[in-house]
Coordinates of C-alpha atoms in Angstrom, one line a residue:
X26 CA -117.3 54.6 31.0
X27 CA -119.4 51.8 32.2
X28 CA -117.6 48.7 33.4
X29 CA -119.3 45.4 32.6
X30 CA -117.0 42.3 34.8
X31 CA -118.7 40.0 35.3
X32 CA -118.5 37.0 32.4
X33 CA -120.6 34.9 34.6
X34 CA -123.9 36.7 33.4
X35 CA -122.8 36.5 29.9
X36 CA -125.0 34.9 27.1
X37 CA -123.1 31.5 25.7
X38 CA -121.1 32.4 22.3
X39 CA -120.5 29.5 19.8
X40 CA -116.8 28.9 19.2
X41 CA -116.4 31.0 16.2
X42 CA -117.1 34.0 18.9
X43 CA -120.0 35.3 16.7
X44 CA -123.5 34.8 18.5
X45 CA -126.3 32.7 16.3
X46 CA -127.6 35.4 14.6
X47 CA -128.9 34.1 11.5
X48 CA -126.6 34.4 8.4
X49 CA -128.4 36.9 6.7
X50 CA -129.6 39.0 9.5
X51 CA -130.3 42.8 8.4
X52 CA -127.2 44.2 8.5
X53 CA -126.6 47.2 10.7
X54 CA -124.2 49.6 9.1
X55 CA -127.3 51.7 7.5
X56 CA -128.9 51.7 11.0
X57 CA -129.3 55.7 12.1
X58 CA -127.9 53.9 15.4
X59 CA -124.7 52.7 13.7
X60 CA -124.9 55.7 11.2
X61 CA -123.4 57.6 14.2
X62 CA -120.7 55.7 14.6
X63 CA -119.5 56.0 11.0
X64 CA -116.9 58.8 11.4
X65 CA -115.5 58.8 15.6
X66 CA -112.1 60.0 16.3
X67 CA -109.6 58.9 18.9
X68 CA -106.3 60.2 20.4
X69 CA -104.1 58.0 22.2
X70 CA -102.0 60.0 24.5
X71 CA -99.2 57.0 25.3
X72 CA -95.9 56.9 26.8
X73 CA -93.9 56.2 23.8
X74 CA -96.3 57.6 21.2
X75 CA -99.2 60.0 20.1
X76 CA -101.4 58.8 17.9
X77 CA -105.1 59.8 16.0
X78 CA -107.2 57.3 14.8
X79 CA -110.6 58.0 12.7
X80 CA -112.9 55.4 12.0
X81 CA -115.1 55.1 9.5
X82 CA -117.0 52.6 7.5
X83 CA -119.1 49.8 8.7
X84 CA -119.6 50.4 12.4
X85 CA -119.6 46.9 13.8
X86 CA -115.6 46.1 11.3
X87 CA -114.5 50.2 10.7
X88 CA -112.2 50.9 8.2
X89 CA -109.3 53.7 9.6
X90 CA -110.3 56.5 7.5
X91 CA -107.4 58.2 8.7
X92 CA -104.8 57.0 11.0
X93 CA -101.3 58.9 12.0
X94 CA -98.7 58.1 15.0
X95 CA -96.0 60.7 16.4
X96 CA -93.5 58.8 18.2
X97 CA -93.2 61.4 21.0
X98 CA -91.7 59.7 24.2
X99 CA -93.3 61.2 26.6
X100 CA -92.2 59.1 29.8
X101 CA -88.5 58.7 28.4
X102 CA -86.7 59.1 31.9
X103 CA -89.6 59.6 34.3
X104 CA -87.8 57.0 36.4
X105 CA -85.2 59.4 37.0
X106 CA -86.9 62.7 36.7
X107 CA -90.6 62.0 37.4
X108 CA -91.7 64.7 35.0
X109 CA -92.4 64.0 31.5
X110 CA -89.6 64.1 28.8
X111 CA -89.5 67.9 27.9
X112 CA -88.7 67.1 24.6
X113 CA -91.5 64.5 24.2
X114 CA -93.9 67.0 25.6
X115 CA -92.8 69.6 22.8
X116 CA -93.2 67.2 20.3
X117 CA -96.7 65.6 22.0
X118 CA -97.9 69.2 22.1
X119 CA -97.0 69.9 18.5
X120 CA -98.8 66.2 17.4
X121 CA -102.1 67.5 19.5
X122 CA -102.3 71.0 17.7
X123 CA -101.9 69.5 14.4
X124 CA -104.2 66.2 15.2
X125 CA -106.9 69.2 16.6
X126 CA -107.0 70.8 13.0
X127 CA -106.9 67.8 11.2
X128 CA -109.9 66.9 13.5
X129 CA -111.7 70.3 12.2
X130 CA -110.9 69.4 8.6
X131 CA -112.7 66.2 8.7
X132 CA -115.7 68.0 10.3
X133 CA -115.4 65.4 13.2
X134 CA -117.9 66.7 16.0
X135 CA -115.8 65.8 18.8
X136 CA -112.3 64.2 19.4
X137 CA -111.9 61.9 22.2
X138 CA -108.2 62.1 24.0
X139 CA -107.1 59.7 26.2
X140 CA -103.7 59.4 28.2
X141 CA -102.2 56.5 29.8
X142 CA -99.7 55.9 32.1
X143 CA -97.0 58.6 31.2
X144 CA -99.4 61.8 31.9
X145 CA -101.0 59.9 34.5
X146 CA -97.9 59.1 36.6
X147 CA -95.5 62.5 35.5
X148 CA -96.1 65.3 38.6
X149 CA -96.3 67.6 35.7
X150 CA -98.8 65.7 34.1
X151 CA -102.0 68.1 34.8
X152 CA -99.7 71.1 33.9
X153 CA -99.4 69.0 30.2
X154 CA -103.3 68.5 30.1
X155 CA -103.9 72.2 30.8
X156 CA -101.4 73.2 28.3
X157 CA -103.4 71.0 26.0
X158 CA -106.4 72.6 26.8
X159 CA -105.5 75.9 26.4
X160 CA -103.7 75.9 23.0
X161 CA -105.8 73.2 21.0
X162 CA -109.4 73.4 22.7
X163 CA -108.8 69.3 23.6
X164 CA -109.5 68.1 27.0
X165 CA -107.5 65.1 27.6
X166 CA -109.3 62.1 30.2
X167 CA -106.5 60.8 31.7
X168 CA -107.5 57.2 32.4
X169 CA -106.1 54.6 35.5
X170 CA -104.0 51.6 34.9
X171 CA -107.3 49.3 35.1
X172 CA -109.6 51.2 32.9
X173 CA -106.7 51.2 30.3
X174 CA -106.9 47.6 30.8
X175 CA -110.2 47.3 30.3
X176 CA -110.5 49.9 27.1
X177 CA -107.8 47.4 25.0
X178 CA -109.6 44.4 26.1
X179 CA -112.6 46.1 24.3
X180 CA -110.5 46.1 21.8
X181 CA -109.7 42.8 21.3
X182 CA -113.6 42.2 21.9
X183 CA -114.4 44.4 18.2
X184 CA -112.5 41.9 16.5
X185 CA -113.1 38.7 18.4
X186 CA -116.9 38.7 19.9
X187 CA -117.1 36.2 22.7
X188 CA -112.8 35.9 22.9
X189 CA -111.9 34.1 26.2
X190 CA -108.5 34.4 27.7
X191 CA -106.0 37.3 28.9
X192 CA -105.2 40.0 27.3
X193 CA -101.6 41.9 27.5
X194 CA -101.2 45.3 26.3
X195 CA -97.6 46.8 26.8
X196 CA -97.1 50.5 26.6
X197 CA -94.0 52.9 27.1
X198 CA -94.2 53.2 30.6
X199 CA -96.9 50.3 31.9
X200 CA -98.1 46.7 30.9
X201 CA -102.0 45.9 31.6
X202 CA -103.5 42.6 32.2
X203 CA -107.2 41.6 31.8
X204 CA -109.1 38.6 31.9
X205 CA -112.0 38.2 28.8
X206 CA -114.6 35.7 28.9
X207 CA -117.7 35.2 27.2
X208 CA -117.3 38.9 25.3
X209 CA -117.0 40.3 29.2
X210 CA -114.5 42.0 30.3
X211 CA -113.5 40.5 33.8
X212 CA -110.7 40.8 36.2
X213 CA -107.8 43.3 35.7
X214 CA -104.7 44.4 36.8
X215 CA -101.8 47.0 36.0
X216 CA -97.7 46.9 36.4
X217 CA -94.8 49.2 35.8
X218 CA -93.4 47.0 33.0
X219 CA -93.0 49.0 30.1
X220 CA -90.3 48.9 28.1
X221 CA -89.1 52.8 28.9
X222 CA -89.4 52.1 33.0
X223 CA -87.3 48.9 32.2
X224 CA -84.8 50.7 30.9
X225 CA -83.8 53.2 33.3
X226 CA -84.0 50.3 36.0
X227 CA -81.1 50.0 37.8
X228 CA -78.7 46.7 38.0
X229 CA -78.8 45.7 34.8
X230 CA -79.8 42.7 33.1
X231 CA -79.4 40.8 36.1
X232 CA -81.5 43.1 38.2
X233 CA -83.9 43.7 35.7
X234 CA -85.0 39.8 35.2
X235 CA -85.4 39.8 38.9
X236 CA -87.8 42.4 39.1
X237 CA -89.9 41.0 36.2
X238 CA -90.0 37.5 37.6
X239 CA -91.1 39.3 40.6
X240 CA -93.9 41.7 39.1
X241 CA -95.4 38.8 36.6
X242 CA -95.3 36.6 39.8
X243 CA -97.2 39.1 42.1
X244 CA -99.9 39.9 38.6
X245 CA -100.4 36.2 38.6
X246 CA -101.4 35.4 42.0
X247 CA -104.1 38.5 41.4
X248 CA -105.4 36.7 37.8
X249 CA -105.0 33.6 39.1
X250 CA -104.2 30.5 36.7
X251 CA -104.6 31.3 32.9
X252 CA -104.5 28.7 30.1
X253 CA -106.3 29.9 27.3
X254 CA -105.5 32.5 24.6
X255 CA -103.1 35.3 25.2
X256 CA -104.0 38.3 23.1
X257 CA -100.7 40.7 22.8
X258 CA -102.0 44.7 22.0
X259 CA -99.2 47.1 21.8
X260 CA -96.6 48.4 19.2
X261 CA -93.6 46.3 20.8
X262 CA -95.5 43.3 20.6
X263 CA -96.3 43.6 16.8
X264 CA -92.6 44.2 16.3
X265 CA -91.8 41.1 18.2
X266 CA -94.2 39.2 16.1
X267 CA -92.8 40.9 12.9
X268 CA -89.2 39.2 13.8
X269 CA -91.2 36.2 14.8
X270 CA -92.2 36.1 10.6
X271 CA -89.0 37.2 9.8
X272 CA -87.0 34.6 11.5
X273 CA -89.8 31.5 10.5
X274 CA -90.6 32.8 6.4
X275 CA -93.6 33.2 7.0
X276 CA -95.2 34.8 4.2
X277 CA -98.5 36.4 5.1
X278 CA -97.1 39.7 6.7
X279 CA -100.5 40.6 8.6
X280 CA -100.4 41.1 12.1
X281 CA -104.0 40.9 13.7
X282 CA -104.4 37.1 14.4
X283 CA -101.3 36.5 13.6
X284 CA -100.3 33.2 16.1
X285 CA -97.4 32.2 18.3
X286 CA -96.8 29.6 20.1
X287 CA -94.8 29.4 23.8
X288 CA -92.2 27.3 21.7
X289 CA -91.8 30.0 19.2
X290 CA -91.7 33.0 21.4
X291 CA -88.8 31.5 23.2
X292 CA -87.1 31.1 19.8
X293 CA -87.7 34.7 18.7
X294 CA -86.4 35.9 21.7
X295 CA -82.8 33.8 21.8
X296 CA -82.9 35.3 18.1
X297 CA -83.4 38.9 19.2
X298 CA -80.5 38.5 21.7
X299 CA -78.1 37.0 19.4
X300 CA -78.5 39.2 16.6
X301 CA -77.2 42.9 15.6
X302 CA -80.4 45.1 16.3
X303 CA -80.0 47.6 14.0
X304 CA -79.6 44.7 10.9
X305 CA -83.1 42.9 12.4
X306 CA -84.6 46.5 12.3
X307 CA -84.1 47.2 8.8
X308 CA -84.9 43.3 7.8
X309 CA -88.3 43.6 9.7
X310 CA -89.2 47.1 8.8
X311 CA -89.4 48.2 12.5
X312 CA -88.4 51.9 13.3
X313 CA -85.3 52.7 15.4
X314 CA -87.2 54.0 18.2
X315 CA -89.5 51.3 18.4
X316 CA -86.6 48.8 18.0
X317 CA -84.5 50.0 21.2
X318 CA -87.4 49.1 23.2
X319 CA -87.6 45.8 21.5
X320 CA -85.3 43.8 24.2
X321 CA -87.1 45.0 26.9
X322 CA -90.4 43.9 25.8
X323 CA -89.1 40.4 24.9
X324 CA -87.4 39.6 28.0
X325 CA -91.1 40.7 29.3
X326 CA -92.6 38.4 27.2
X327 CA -90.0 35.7 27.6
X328 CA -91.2 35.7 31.3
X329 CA -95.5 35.8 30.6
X330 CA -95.7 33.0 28.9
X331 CA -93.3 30.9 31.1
X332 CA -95.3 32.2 33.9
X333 CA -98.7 31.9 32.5
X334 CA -98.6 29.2 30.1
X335 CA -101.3 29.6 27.1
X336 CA -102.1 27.6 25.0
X337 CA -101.4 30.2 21.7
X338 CA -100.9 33.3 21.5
X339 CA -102.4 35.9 19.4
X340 CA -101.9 39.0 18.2
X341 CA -104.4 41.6 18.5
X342 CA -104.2 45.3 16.4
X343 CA -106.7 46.8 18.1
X344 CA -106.4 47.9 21.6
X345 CA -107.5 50.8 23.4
X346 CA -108.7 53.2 20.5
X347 CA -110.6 50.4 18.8
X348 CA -111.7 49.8 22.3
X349 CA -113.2 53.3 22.7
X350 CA -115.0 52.9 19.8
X351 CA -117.0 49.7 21.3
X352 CA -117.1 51.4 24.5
X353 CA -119.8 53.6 22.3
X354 CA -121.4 50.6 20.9
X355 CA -124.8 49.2 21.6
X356 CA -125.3 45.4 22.1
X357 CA -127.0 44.5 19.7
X358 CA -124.5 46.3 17.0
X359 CA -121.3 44.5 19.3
X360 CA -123.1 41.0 19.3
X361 CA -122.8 40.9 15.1
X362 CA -120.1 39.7 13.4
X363 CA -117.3 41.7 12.3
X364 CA -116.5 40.1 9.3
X365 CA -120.0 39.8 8.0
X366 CA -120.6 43.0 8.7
X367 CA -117.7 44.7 6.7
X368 CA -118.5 42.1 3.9
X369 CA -122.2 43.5 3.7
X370 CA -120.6 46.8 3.8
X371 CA -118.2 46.1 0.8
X372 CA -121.3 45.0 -1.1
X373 CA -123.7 47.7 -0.9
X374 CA -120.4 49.9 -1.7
X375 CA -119.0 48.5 -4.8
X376 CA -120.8 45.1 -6.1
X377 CA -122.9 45.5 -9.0
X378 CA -125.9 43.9 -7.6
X379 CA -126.0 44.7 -4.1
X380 CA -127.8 42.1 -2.4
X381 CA -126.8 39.3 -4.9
X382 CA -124.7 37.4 -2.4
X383 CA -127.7 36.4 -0.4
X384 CA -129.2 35.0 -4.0
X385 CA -125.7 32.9 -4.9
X386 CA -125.6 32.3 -1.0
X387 CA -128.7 29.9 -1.1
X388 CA -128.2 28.7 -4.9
X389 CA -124.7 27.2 -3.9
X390 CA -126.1 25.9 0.0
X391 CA -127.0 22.4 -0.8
X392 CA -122.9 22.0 -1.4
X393 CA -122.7 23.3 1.9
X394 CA -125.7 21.5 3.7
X395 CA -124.3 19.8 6.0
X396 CA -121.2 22.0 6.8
X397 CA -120.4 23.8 10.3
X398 CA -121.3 26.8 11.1
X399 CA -117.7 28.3 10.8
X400 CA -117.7 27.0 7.4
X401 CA -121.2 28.3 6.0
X402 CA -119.9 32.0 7.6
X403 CA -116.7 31.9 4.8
X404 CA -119.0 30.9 2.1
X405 CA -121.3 33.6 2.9
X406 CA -118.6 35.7 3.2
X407 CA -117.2 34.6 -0.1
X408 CA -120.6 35.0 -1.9
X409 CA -120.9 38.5 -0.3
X410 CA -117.4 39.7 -1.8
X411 CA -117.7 37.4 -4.7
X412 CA -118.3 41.0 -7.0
X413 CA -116.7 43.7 -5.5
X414 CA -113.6 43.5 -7.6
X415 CA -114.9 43.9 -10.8
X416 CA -113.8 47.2 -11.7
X417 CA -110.2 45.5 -11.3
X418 CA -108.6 44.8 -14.7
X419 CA -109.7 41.2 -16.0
X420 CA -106.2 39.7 -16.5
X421 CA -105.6 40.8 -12.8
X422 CA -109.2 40.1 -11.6
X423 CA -108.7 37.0 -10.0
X424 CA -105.2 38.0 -8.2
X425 CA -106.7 41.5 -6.7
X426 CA -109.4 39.6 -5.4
X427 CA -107.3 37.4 -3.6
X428 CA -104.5 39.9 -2.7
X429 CA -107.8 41.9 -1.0
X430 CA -109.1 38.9 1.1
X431 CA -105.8 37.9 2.7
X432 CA -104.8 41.6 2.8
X433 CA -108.0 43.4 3.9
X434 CA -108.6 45.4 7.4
X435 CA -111.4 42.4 8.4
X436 CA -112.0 41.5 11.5
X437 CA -113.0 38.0 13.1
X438 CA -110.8 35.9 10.5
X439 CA -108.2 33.7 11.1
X440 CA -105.2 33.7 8.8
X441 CA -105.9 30.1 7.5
X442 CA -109.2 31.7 6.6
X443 CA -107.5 34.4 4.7
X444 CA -106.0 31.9 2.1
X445 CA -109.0 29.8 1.9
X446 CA -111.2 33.5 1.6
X447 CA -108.5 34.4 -1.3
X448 CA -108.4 31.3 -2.8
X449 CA -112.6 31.0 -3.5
X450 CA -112.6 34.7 -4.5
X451 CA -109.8 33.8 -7.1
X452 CA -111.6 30.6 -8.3
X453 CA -114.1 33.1 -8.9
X454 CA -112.9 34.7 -11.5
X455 CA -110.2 31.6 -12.6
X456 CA -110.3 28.2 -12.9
X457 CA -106.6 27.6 -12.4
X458 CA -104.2 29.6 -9.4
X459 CA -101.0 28.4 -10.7
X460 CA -98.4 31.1 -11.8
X461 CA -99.5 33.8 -9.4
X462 CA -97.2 36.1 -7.3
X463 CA -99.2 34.2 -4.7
X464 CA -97.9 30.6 -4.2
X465 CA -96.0 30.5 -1.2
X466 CA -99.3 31.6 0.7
X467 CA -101.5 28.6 -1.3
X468 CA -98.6 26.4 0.7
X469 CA -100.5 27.8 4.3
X470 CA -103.4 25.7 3.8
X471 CA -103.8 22.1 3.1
X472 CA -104.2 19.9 -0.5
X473 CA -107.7 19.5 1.3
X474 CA -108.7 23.5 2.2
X475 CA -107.4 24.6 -1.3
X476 CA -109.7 21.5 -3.1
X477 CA -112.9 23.2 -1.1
X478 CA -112.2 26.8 -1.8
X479 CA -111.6 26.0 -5.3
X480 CA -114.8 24.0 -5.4
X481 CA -116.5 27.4 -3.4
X482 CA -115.1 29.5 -6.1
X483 CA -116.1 27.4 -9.0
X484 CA -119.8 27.3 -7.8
X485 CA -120.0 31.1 -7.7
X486 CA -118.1 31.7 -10.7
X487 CA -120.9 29.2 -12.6
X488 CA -123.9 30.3 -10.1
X489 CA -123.3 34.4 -11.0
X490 CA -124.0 33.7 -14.3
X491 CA -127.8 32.6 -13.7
X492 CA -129.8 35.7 -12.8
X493 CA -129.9 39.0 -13.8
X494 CA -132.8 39.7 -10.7
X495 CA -131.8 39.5 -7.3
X496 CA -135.3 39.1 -6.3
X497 CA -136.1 36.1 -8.7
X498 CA -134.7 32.3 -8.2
X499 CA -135.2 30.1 -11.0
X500 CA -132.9 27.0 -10.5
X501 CA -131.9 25.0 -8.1
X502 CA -129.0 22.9 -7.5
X503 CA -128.9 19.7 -5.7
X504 CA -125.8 18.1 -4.2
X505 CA -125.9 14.0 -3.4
X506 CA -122.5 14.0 -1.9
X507 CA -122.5 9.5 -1.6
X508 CA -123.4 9.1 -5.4
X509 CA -121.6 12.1 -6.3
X510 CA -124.2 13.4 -8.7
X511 CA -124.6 17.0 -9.0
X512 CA -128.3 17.9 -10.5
X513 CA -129.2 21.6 -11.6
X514 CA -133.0 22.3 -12.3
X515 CA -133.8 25.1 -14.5
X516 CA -137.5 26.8 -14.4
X517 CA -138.5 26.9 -18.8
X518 CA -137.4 30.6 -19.1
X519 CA -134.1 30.1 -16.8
X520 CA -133.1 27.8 -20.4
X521 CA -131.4 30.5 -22.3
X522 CA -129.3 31.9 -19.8
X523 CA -127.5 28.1 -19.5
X524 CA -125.4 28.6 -22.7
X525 CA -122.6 26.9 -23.5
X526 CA -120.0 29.4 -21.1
X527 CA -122.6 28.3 -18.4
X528 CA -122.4 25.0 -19.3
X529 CA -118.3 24.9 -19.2
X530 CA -118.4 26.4 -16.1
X531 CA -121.1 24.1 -14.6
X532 CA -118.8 20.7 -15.4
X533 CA -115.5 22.6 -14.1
X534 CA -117.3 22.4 -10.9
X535 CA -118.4 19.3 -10.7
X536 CA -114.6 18.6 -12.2
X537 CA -113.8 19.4 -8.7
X538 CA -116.6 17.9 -7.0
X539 CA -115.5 14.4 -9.0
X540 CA -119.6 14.1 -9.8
X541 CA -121.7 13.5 -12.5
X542 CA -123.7 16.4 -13.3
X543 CA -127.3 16.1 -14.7
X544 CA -129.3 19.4 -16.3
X545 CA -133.2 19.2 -15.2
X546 CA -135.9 21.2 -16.5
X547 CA -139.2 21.9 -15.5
X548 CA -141.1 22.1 -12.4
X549 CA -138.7 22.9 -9.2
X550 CA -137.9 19.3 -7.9
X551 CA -139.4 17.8 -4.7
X552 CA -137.4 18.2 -1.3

């Protein structure tokens, strides 16, 4: 696997973390280069779990066409013993045979199996590859501590091009530093910190916070100062952040890029401490075996972010598996926006009209003329996904479309972006959002976001109604945001499709615009 460290000699990547592409570059997923990559499947041989991932879908954003973990604990008591768990080797064994036929089934030309720091470190850990081998046919790569750094910082790289900041992944047995920058992959370090090793540490609480002090100390001198993002990968990170929710109310239960501050973190972890485990467990929906790790991990984190200080913290769910997926990415399909990329994807899958969004795209722009970058990407977006729901029932319509955006596998979107996603996809297909199962997440975003996705979904919901070709454009809108006139010129045989539905829909936008509206015909006006 090639290494690629130095961010230094990487390209400059705007703040979004999407490079300058154009907005409606050719998308890549029908590429015979991405083609490959539709169907690739992964085995993660950890220390507390075995799981098989299959991708499929959009290369550059994949959907999991099949995904299934076996919590095995392989390194439970390798402190004491130094050999794998017997029992987690049975059951690892068992997970492999049945992930190989599974494998088969699919018609998946190769499985890729990976082990981390359990089989790495056990003495009997090439015994448990060879066993592998010779009942299932699967050869296992069993990777160092800095590759399996590497490998889930790739990971956080599929769904954050051009991220900067550390990464933490915590496993069973180990806990994995690296340094991103610039979508490069830069320095990298490993530790004994998992929650299993912490656990079988002698001394007790006591001596346990002492030797964590002293391992986070000795990986900060090697990564030197680090301010920016922190991006947590692992299973008991995402059950830490599930409490985190839990204990704050927050309502949009989806993990990647869900945020934490240092403030909060300390919070969760006073509120793991005080409270009866088993209670939280069942509250949160964690399992038990993950939850008896849970402590461990928080008194880990409790300690990284006091040591390391970022400025947020995110959470990442894609690590190493999604990072050996990149690993077999070209550039040019890893410098394209996830998001974008599924969202083309969803079109060409299940819109009527693929290739409409590009049409509604420019006809709603001039609203958008003078918007950011960041913002024009959630519009295009929007206009991409603005039909892909339409098999839905109509009196649900509007609510699947926005239960999809703030719920979907997508990549490269911020929860904030979520809601306003949801709530132009909605406006889509309703003028009003009140009296939805969905009001405590309209609360996430400001009086001022929810105005501007309403005014996004009004302007598709009026703009799908002129064209029944893709490949024609026969009116124009024009947007003079200081007089707050909204003009619409219609081509002569653009006239009949303006009827009076049209029409209502054209003065609910400019409702929310607070404009004038003025209906044109003719020739296409000047610039």
């Amino acid at each position: 696997m090639a290494d690629q460290t130095d961010p230094s000699r990487a390209a400059p990547v705007p703040e979004t973390g999407v490079a300058e592409l154009g907005l409606f570059a050719k998308p890549l997923f029908q590429d015979p280069g991405a083609r490959a990559l539709a169907r690739v499947g992964v085995v993660d041989v950890g220390s507390n779990s075995v799981r098989l991932v299959v991708f499929d879908g959009a290369a550059r954003s994949p959907a999991y066409f099949y995904n299934e973990k076996i919590m095995c604990a392989l390194g439970a008591g390798m402190s004491e013993t130094g050999h794998l768990s017997p029992e987690g080797r049975a059951r690892a064994l068992s997970a492999l045979r049945r992930f190989s036929k599974l494998a088969d089934g699919m018609g998946l030309s190769e499985l890729t199996v990976v082990a981390t720091a359990a089989v790495r470190d056990a003495s009997d850990g090439r015994e448990f590859c060879a066993d592998v081998l010779r009942e299932t046919g699967l050869r296992i790569w069993v990777i160092d501590g800095e590759e399996e750094a590497r490998l889930s910082a790739q990971g956080v790289l599929l769904g954050w091009p051009g991220a900067y900041g550390l990464v933490c992944d915590i496993g069973g047995s180990s806990m994995e530093l690296a340094e991103i920058s610039g979508g490069r992959v830069g320095r990298r370090v490993t530790s004994q910190l998992g929650p299993l090793k912490l656990r079988d540490l002698k001394g007790g609480a006591k001596g346990r916070h002492a030797h964590i002090k002293e391992v986070i100390t000795g990986l900060q001198e090697k990564m030197g100062n680090q301010r920016d993002r922190l991006f947590l990968v692992g299973g008991s990170w995402r059950a830490i952040a599930r409490i985190d929710m839990y204990r704050r109310g927050y309502p949009l239960h989806v993990l990647h890029e869900y945020r934490m501050t240092v403030t909060s973190v300390r919070e969760t972890v006073k509120f793991i401490q005080a409270s009866d485990l088993e209670e939280l467990r069942s509250a949160c929906g964690v399992s038990s075996s993950r939850m008896s790790l849970v402590p461990y991990a928080a008194e880990v984190l409790s300690r990284l972010v006091k040591t390391f200080r970022p400025k947020d913290i995110a959470i990442s769910s894609y690590g190493i598996r999604e990072g050996m997926l990149y690993e077999q990415m070209p550039q040019r399909l890893r410098d394209r926006d996830p998001l974008i990329e599924a969202c083309y994807f969803a079109e060409a899958k299940d819109a009527r009209m693929p290739g409409f969004g590009k049409v509604l795209y420019n006809f709603i722009l001039p609203l958008y003329r003078s918007a950011p970058h960041a913002r024009k990407r959630l519009v295009k977006a929007a206009c991409l996904l603005h039909d892909v729901s339409w098999r839905a029932h109509p009196d649900y319509r509007a609510e699947t479309c926005f239960d999809n955006a703030t719920r979907a596998n997508l990549g490269g979107l911020k929860h904030l972006e979520r809601i306003y996603l949801g709530l132009a996809l909605l406006h889509r297909y309703s003028n009003k959002r009140e009296n939805t199962r969905f009001e405590d997440l309209y609360e996430m975003v400001d009086e001022q976001m929810r105005l501007e996705a309403e005014i996004l979904g009004k302007a598709m919901r009026f703009g799908a109604m002129l064209w029944m070709d893709k490949d024609e454009q026969r009116g124009e809108l024009r947007w003079f945001p200081k007089k707050k006139q909204l003009e619409l010129w219609l081509t002569p045989d653009m006239v009949p499709l303006f009827g009076e539905v049209a029409e209502a829909r054209l003065n609910s936008l400019a409702k929310s615009l607070d404009a004038e509206v003025h209906v044109r015909t003719g020739k296409r006006p000047p610039k």
